[in-house]
PDB file of C-alpha atoms in Angstrom:
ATOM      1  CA  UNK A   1       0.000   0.000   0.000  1.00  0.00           C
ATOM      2  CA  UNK A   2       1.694   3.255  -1.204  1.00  0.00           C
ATOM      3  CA  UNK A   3       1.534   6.340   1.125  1.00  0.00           C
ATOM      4  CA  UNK A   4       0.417   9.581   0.115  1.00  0.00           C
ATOM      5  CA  UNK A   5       1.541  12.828   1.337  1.00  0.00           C
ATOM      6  CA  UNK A   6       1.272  16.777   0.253  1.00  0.00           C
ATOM      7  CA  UNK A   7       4.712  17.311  -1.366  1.00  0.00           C
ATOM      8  CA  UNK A   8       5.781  21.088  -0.837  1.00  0.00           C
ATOM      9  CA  UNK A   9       8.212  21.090  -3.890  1.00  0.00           C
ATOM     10  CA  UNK A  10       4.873  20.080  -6.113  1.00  0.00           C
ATOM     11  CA  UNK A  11       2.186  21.846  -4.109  1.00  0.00           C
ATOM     12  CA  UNK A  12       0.131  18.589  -4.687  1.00  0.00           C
ATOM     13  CA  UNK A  13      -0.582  15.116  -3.055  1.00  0.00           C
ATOM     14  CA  UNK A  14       2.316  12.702  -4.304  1.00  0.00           C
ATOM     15  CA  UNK A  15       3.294   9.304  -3.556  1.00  0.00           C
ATOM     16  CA  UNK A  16       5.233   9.319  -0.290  1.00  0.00           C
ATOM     17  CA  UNK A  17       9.094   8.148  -0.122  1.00  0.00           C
ATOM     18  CA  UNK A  18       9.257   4.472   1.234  1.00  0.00           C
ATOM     19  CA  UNK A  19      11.993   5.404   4.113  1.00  0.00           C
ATOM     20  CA  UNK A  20      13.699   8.578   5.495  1.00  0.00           C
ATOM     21  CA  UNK A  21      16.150   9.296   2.572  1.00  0.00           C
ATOM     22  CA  UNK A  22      18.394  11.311   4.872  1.00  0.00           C
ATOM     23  CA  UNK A  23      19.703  11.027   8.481  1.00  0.00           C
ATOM     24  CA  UNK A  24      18.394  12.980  11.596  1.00  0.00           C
ATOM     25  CA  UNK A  25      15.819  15.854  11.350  1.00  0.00           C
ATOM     26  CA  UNK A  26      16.358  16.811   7.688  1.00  0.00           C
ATOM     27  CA  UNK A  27      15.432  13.023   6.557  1.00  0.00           C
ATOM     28  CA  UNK A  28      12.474  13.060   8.830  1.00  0.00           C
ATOM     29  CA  UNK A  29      10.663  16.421   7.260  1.00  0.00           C
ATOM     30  CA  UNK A  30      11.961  15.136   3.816  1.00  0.00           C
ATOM     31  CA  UNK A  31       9.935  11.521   4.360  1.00  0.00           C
ATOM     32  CA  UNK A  32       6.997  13.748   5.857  1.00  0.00           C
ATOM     33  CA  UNK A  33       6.561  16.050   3.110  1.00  0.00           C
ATOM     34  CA  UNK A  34       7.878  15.611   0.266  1.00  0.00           C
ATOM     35  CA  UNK A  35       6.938  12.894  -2.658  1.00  0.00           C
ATOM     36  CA  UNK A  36       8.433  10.183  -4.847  1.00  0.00           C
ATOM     37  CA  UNK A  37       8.860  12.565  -7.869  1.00  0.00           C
ATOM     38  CA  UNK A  38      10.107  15.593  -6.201  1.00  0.00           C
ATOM     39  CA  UNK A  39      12.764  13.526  -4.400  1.00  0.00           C
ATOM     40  CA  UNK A  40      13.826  12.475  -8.232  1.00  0.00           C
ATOM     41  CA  UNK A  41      14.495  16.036  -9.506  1.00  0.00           C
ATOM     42  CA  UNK A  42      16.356  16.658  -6.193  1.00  0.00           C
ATOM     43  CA  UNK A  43      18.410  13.582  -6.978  1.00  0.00           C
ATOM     44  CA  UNK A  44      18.929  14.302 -10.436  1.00  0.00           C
ATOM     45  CA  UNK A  45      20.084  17.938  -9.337  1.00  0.00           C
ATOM     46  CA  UNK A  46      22.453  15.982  -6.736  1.00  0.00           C
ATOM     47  CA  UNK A  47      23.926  14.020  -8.676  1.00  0.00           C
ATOM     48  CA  UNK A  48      24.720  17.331 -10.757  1.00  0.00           C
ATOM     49  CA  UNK A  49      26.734  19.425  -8.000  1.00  0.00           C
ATOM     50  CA  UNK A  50      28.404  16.373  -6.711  1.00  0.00           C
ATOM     51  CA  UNK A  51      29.929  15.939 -10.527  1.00  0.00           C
ATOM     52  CA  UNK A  52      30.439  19.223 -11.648  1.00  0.00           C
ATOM     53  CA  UNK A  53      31.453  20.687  -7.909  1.00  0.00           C
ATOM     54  CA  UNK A  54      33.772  17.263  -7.620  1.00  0.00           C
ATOM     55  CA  UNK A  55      32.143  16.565  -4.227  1.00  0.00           C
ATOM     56  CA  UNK A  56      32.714  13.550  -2.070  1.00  0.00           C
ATOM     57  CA  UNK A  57      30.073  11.887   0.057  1.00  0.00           C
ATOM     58  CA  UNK A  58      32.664  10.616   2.293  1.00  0.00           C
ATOM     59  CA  UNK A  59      33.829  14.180   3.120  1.00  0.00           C
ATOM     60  CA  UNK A  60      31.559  16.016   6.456  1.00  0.00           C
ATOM     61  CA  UNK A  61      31.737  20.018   4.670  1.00  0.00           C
ATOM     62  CA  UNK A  62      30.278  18.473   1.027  1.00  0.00           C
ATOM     63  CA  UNK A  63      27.999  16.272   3.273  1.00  0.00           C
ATOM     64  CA  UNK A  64      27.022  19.527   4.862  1.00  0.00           C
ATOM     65  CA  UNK A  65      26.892  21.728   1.786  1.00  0.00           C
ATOM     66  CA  UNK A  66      24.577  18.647   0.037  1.00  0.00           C
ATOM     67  CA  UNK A  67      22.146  19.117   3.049  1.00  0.00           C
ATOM     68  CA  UNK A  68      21.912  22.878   3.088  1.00  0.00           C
ATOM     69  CA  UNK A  69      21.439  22.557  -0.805  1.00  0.00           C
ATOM     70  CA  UNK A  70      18.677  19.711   0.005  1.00  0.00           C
ATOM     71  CA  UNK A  71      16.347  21.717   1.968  1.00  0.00           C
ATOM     72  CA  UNK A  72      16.837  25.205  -0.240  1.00  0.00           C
ATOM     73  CA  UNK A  73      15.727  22.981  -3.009  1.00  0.00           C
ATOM     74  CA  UNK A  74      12.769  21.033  -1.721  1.00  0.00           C
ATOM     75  CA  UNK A  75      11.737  23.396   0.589  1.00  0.00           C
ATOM     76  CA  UNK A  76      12.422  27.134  -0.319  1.00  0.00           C
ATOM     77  CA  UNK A  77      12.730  26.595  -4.060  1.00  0.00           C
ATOM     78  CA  UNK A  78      16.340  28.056  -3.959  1.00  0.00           C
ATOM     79  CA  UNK A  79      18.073  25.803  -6.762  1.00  0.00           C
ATOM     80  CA  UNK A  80      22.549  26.430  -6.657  1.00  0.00           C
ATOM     81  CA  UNK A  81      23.118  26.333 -10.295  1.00  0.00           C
ATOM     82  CA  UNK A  82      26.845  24.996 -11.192  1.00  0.00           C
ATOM     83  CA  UNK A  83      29.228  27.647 -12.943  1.00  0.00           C
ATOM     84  CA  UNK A  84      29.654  26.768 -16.115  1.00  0.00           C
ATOM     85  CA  UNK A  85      26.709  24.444 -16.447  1.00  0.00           C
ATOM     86  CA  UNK A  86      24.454  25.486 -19.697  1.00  0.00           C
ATOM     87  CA  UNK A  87      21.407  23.209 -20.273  1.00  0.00           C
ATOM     88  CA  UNK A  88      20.594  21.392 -22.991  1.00  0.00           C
ATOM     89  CA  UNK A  89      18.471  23.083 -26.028  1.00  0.00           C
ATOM     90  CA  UNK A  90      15.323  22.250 -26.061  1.00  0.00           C
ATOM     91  CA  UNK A  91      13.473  21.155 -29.396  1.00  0.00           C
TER      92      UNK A  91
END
């Protein structure tokens, strides 16, 4: 049975995330309000600054700066974008 939950990124009911996708408080108010697809942009935007910023999971600061960048993103709608980075034209 999936779970449903008001995603603030989508300003809509979503599918709800199967587990806390982050330690501590951040991971908690992630799993509580925000939904399946909203989690996959963040990802996909992740998986952008760790690349193009050559950030480490292993290292606390990048941990730290992935966090801050988390939460701005879901929550605030504040999206880092990477120097340098120019996005694909669109047809």
């Amino acid at each position: 049975m999936t779970r449903t939950v008001y995603c603030e990124f989508e300003k809509r009911d979503a599918e709800g995330l199967d587990f806390a996708p982050w330690p501590g408080e951040a991971g908690q108010r992630v799993f509580a309000h925000i939904g399946k697809p909203a989690w996959a942009k963040w990802l996909a935007h992740q998986t952008m600054l760790i690349n193009e910023n050559r950030l480490s999971p292993m290292d606390p600061a990048h941990r730290r700066f992935l966090q801050e960048q988390m939460l701005a993103f879901l929550f605030e709608g504040n999206v880092t974008q990477v120097v340098g980075y120019v996005p694909p034209e669109q047809d």
